[in-house]
PDB file of C-alpha atoms in Angstrom:
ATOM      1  CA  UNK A   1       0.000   0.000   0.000  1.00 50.00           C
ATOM      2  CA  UNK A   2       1.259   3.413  -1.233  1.00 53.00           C
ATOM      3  CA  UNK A   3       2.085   6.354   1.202  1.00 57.00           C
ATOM      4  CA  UNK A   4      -0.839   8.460  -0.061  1.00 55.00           C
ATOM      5  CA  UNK A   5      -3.216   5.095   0.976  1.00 58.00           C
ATOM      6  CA  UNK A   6      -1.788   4.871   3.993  1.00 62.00           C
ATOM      7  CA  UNK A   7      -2.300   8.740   5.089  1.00 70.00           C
ATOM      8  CA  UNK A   8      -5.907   8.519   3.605  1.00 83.00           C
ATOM      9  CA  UNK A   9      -6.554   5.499   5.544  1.00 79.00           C
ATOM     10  CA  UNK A  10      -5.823   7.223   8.704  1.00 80.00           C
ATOM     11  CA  UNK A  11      -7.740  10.333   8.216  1.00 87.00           C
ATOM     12  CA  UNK A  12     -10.535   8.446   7.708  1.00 85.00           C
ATOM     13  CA  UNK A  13      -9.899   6.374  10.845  1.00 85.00           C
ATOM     14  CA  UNK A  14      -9.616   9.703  12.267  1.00 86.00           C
ATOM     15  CA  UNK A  15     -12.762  10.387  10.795  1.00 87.00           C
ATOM     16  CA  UNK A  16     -14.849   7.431  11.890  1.00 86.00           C
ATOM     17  CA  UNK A  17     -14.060   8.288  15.557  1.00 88.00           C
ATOM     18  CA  UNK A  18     -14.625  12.131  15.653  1.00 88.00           C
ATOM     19  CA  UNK A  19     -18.046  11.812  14.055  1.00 87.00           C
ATOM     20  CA  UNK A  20     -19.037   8.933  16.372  1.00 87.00           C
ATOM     21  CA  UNK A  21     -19.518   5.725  13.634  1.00 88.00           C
ATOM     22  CA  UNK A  22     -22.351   4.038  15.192  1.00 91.00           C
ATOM     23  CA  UNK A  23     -20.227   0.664  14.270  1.00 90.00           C
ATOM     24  CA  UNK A  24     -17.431   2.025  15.760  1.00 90.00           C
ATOM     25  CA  UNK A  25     -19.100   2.674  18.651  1.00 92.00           C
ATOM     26  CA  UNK A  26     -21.389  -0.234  19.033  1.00 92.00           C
ATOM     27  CA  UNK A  27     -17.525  -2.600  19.332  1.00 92.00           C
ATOM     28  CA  UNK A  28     -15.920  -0.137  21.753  1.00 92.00           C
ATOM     29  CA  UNK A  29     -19.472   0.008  23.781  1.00 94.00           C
ATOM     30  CA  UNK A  30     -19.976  -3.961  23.819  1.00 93.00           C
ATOM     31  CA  UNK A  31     -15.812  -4.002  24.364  1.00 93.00           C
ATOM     32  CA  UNK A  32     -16.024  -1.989  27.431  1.00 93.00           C
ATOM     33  CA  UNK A  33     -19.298  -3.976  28.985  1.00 94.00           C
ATOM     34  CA  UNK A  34     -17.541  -7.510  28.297  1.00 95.00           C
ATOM     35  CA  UNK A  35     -14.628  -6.096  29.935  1.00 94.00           C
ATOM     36  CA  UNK A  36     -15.560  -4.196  32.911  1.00 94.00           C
ATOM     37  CA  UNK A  37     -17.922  -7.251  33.633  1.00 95.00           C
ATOM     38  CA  UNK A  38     -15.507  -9.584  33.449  1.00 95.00           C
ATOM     39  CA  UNK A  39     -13.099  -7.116  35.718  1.00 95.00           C
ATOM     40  CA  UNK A  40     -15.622  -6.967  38.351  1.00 96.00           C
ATOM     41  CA  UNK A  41     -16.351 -10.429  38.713  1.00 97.00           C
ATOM     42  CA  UNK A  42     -12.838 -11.920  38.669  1.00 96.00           C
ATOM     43  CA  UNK A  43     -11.920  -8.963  41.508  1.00 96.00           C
ATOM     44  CA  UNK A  44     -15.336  -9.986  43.470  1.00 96.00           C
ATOM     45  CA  UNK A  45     -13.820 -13.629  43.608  1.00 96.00           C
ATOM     46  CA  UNK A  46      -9.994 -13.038  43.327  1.00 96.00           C
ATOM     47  CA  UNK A  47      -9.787 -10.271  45.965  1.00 95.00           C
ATOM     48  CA  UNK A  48     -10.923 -12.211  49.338  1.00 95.00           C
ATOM     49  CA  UNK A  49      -8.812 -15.644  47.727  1.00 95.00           C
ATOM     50  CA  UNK A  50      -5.801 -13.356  47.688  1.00 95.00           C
ATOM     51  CA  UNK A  51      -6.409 -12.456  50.814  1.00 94.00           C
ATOM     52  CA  UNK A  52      -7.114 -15.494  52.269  1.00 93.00           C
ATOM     53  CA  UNK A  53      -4.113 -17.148  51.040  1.00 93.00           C
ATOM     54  CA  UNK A  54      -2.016 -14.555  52.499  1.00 91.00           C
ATOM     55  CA  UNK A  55      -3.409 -15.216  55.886  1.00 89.00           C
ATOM     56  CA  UNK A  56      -4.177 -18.741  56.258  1.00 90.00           C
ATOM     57  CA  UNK A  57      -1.438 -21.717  56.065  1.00 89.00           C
ATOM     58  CA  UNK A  58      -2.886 -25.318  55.237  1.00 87.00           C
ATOM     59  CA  UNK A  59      -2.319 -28.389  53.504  1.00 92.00           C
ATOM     60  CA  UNK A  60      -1.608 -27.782  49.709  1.00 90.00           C
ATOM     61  CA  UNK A  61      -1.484 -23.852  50.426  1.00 91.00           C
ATOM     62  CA  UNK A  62       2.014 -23.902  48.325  1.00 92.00           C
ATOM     63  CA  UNK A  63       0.278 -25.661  45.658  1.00 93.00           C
ATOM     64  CA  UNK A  64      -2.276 -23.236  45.045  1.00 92.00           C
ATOM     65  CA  UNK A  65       0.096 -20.205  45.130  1.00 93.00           C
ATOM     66  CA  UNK A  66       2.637 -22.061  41.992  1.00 94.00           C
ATOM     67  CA  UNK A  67      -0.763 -22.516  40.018  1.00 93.00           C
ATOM     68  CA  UNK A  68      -2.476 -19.748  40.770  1.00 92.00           C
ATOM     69  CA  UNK A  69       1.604 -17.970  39.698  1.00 91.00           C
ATOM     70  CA  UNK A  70       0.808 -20.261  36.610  1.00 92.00           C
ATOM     71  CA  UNK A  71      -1.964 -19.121  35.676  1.00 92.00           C
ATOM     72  CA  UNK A  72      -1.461 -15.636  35.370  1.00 91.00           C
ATOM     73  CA  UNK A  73       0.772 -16.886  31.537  1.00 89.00           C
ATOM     74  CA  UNK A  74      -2.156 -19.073  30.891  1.00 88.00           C
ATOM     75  CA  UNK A  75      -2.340 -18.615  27.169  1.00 90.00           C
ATOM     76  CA  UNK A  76      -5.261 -16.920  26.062  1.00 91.00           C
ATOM     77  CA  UNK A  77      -6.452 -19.551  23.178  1.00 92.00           C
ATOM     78  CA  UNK A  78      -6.058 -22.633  25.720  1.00 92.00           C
ATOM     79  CA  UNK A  79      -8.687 -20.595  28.048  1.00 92.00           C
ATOM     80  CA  UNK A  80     -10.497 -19.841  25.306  1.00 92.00           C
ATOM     81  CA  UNK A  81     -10.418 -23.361  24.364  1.00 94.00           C
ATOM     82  CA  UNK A  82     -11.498 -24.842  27.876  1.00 93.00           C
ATOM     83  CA  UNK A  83     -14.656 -22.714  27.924  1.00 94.00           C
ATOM     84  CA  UNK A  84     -15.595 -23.161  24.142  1.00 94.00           C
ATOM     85  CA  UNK A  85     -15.531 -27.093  25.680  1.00 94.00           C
ATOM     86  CA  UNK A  86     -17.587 -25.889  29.051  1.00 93.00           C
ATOM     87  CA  UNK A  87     -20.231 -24.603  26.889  1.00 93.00           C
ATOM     88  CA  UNK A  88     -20.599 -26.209  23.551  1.00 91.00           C
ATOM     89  CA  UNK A  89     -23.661 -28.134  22.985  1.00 89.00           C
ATOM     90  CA  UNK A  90     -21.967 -31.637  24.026  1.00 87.00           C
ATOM     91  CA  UNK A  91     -20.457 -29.791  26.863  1.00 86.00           C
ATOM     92  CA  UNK A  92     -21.465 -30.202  30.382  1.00 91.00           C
ATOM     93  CA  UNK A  93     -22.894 -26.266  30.147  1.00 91.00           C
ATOM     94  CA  UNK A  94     -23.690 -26.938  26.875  1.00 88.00           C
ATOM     95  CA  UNK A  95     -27.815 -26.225  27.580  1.00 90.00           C
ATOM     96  CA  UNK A  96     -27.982 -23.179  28.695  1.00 90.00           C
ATOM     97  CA  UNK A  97     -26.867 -21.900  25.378  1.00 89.00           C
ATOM     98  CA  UNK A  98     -24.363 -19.275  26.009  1.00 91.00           C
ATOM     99  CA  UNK A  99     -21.422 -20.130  23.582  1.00 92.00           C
ATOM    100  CA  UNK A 100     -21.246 -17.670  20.905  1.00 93.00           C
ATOM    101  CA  UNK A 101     -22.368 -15.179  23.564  1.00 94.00           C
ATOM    102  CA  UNK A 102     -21.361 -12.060  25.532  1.00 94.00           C
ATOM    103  CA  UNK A 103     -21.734 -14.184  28.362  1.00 94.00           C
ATOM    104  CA  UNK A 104     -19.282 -16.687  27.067  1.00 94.00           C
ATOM    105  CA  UNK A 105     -16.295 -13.891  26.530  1.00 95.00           C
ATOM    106  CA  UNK A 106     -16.995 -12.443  29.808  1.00 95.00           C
ATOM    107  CA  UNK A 107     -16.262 -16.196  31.409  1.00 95.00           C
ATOM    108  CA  UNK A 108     -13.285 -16.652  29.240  1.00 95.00           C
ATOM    109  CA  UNK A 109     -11.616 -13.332  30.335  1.00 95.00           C
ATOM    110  CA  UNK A 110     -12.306 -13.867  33.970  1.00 96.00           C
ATOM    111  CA  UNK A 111     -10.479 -16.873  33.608  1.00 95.00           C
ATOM    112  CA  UNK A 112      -7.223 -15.004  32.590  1.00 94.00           C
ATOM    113  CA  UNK A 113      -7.521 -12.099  35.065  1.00 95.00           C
ATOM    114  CA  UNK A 114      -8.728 -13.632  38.096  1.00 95.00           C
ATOM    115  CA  UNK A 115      -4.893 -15.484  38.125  1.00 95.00           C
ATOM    116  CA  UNK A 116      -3.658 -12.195  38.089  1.00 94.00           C
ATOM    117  CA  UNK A 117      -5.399 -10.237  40.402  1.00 95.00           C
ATOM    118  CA  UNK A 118      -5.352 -13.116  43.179  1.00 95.00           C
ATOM    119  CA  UNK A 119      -1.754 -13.719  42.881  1.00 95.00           C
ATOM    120  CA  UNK A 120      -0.923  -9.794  43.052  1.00 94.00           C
ATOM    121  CA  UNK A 121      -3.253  -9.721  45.867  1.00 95.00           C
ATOM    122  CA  UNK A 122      -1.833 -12.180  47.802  1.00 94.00           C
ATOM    123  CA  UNK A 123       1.672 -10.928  47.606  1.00 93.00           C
ATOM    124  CA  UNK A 124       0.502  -7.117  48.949  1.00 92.00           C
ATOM    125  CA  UNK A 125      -1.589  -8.538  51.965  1.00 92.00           C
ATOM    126  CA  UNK A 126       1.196 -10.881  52.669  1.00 91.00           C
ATOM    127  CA  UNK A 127       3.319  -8.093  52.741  1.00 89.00           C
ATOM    128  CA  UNK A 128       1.393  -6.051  54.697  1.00 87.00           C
ATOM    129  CA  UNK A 129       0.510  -8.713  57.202  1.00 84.00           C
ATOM    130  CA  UNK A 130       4.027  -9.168  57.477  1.00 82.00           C
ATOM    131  CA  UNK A 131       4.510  -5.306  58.480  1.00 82.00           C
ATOM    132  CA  UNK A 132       1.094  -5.387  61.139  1.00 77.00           C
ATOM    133  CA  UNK A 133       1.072  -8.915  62.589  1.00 77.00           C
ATOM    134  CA  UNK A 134       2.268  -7.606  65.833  1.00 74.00           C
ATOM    135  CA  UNK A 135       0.222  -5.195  66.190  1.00 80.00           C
ATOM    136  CA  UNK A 136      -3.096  -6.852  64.835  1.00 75.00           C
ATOM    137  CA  UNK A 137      -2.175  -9.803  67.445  1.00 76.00           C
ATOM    138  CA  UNK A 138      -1.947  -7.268  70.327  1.00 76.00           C
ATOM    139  CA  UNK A 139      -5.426  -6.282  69.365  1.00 74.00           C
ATOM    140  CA  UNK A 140      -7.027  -9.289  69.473  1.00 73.00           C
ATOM    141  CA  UNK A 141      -7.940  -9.348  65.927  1.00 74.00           C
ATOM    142  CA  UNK A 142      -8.801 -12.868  64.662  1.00 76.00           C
ATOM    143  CA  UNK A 143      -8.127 -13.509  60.954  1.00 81.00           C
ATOM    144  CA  UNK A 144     -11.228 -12.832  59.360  1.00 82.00           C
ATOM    145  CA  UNK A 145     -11.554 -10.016  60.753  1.00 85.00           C
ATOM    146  CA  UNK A 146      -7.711  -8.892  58.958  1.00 83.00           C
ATOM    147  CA  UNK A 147      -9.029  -9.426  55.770  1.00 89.00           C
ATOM    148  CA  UNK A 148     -11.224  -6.530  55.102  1.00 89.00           C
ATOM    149  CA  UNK A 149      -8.805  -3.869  57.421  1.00 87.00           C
ATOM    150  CA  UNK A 150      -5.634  -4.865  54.997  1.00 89.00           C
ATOM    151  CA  UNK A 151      -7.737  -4.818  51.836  1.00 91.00           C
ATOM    152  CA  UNK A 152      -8.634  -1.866  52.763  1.00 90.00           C
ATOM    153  CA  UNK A 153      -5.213  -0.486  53.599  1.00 88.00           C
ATOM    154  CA  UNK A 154      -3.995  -1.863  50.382  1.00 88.00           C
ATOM    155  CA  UNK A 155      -6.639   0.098  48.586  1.00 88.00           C
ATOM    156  CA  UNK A 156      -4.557   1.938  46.010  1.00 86.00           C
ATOM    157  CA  UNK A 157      -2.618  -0.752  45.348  1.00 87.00           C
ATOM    158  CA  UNK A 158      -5.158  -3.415  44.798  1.00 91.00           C
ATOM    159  CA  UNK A 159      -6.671  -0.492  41.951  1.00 90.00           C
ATOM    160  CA  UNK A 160      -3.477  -0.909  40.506  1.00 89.00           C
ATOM    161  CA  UNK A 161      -3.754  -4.923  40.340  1.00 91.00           C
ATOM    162  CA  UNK A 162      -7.285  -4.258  39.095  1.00 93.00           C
ATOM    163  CA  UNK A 163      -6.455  -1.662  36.430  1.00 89.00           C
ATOM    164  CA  UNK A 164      -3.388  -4.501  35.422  1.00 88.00           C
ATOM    165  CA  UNK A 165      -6.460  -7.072  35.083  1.00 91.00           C
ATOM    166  CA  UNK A 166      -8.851  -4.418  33.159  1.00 91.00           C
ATOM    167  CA  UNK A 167      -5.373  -3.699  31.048  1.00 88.00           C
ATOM    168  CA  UNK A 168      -5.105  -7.577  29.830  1.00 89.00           C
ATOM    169  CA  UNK A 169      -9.071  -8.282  29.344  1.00 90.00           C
ATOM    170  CA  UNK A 170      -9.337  -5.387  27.384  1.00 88.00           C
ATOM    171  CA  UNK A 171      -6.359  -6.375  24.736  1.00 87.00           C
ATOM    172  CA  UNK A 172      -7.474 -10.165  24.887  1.00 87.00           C
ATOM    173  CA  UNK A 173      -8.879 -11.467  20.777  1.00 88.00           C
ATOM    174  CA  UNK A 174      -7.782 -15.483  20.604  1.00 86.00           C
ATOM    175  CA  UNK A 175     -10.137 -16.591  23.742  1.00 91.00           C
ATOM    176  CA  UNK A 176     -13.111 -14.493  23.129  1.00 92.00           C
ATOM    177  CA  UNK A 177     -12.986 -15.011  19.082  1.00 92.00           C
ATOM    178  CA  UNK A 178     -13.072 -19.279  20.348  1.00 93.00           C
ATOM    179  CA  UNK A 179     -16.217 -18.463  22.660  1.00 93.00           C
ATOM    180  CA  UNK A 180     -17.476 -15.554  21.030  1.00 92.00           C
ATOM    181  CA  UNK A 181     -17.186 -15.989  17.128  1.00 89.00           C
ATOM    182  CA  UNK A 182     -16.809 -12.320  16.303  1.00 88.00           C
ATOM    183  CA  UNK A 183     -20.423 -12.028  15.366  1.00 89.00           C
ATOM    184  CA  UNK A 184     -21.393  -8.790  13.986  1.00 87.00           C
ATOM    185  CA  UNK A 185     -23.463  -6.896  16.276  1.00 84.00           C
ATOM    186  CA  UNK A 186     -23.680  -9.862  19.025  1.00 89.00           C
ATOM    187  CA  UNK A 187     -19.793 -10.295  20.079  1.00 91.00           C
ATOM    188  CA  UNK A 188     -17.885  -8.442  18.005  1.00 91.00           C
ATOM    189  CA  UNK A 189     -15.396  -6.653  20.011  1.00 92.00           C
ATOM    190  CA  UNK A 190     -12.607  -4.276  19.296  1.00 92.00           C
ATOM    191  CA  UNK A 191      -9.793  -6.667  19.306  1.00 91.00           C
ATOM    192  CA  UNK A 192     -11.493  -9.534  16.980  1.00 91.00           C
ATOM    193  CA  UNK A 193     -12.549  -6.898  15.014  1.00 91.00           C
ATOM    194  CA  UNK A 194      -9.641  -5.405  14.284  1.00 91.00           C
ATOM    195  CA  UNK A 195      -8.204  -8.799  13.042  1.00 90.00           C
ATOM    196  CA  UNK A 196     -11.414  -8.877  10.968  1.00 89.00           C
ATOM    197  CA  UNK A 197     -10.769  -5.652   9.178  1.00 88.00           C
ATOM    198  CA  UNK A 198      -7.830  -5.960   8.378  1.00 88.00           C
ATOM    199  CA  UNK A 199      -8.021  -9.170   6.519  1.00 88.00           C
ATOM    200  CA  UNK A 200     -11.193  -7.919   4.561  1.00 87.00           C
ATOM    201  CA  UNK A 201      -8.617  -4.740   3.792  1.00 84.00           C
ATOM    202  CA  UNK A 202     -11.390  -2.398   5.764  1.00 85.00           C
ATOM    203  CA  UNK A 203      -8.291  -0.037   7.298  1.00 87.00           C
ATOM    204  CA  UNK A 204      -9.849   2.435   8.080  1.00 88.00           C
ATOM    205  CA  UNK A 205     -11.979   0.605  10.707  1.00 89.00           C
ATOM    206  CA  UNK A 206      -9.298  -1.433  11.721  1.00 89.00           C
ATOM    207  CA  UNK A 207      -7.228   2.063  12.509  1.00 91.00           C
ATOM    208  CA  UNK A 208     -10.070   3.942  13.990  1.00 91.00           C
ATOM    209  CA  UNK A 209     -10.389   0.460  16.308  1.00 91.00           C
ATOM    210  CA  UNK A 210      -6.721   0.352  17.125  1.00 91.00           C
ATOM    211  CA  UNK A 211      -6.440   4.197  18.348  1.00 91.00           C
ATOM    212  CA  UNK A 212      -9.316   3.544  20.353  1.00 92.00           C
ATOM    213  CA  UNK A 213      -7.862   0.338  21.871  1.00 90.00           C
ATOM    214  CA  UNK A 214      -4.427   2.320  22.284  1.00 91.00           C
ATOM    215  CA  UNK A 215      -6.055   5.316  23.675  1.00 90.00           C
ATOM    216  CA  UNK A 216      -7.623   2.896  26.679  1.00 88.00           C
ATOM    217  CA  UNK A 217      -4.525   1.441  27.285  1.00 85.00           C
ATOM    218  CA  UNK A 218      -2.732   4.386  27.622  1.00 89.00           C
ATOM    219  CA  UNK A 219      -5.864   5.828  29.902  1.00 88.00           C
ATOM    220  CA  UNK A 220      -5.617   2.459  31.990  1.00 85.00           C
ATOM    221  CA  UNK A 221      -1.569   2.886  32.334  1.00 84.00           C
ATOM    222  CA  UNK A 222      -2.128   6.677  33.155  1.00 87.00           C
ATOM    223  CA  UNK A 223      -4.314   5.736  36.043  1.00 84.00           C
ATOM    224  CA  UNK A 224      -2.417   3.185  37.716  1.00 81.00           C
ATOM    225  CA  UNK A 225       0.428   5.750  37.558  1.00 81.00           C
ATOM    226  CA  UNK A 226      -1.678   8.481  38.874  1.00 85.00           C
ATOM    227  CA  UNK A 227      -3.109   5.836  41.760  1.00 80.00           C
ATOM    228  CA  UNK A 228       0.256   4.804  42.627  1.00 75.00           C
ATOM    229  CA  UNK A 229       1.345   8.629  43.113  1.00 80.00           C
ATOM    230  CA  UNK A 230      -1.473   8.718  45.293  1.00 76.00           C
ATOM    231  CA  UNK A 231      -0.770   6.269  47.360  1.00 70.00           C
ATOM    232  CA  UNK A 232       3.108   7.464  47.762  1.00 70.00           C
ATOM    233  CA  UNK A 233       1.721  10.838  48.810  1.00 74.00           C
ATOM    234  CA  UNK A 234      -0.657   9.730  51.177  1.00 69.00           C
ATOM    235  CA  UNK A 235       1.200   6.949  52.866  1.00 61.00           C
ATOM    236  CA  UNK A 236       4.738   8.612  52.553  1.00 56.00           C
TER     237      UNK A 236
END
């Protein structure tokens, strides 16, 4: 492709996002919801097993860290690959009909960012609970009761683990293309759709796409930077 193809390309990528393309829009919009669903979910179930594997010791404890440690370099097409078995029609999920879904891609990704934000959790309540045991002990207070008080003091940097999780999910195309079939209109997200464009020689799309996808990367990366100067300033 010429120089001159190339520039035109990109104004009209330019183009497609300034005036709002209702395509464009409609992947970034169902993008964002399959993502920040997934996010919430996998935090909802990864934050307390974080926690409670930095407080508790018992049998096989050192097992679960090394797999959960695994897991967060699970590749993305074996995940992909697990649910598309989960929930195809001979599968044991298979009736409930959600492969090819929103639903689907939103399992998929919590499967490869729950790894991450329970390992990363662990590691900051463990430290923590390193730096307090004394003085939690002196108090009287039982375990359970440690688990919201150091989330909570690990606030800011549990919204960087969580931004880190949004940060993959958000970037992710081979698991959600297995469960989700980049359907037009149905699960068609930014990052399958980009890979979509691009073969069909739509580049201007496929552009307008990719600056979005970089621009939320670049948002994400900018707020776990700004959290983390937060929490330097306010802790000391």
């Amino acid at each position: 492709m010429s120089a001159d193809a190339d520039a035109n390309a990109f104004q009209t990528a330019l183009a497609l996002i300034l005036g709002m393309d209702p395509v464009l829009l409609g992947i970034v919009a169902l993008s964002l919801q399959v993502s920040l669903t997934a996010v919430l979910i996998a935090s909802l179930l990864a934050l307390p097993l974080g926690a409670a594997l930095a407080l508790w010791r018992f049998p096989g404890r050192s097992i679960v860290i090394v797999a959960l440690n695994a897991l967060m370099g699970l590749p993305p097409v074996v995940a992909g690959l697990a649910v598309y078995l989960l929930l195809s029609r001979a599968g044991p999920l298979g009736p409930l009909g959600l492969l090819f879904t929103p639903t689907a891609m939103v399992v998929a990704q919590v499967i490869l960012i729950l790894p991450i934000i329970a390992a990363l959790t662990r590691q900051q309540i463990e430290e923590l609970h390193g730096e307090y045991r004394d003085q939690l002990r002196s108090l009287g207070v039982s375990r359970p009761r440690m688990m919201p008080t150091l989330l909570w003091d690990a606030r800011f940097s549990l919204i960087t683990v969580i931004l880190a999780g949004f940060g993959r999910a958000s970037a992710e195309v081979g698991a959600v293309m297995i469960v989700g079939g980049n359907i037009d209109g149905v699960t068609r997200v930014m990052t399958t759709a980009i890979v979509l464009e691009t073969s069909k020689g739509n580049l201007p799309l496929a552009l307008g796409l990719g600056l979005v996808l970089l621009g939320l990367v670049l948002l994400v990366n900018a707020a776990a930077h700004l959290v983390g100067e937060t929490a330097q300033r306010r802790l000391g």
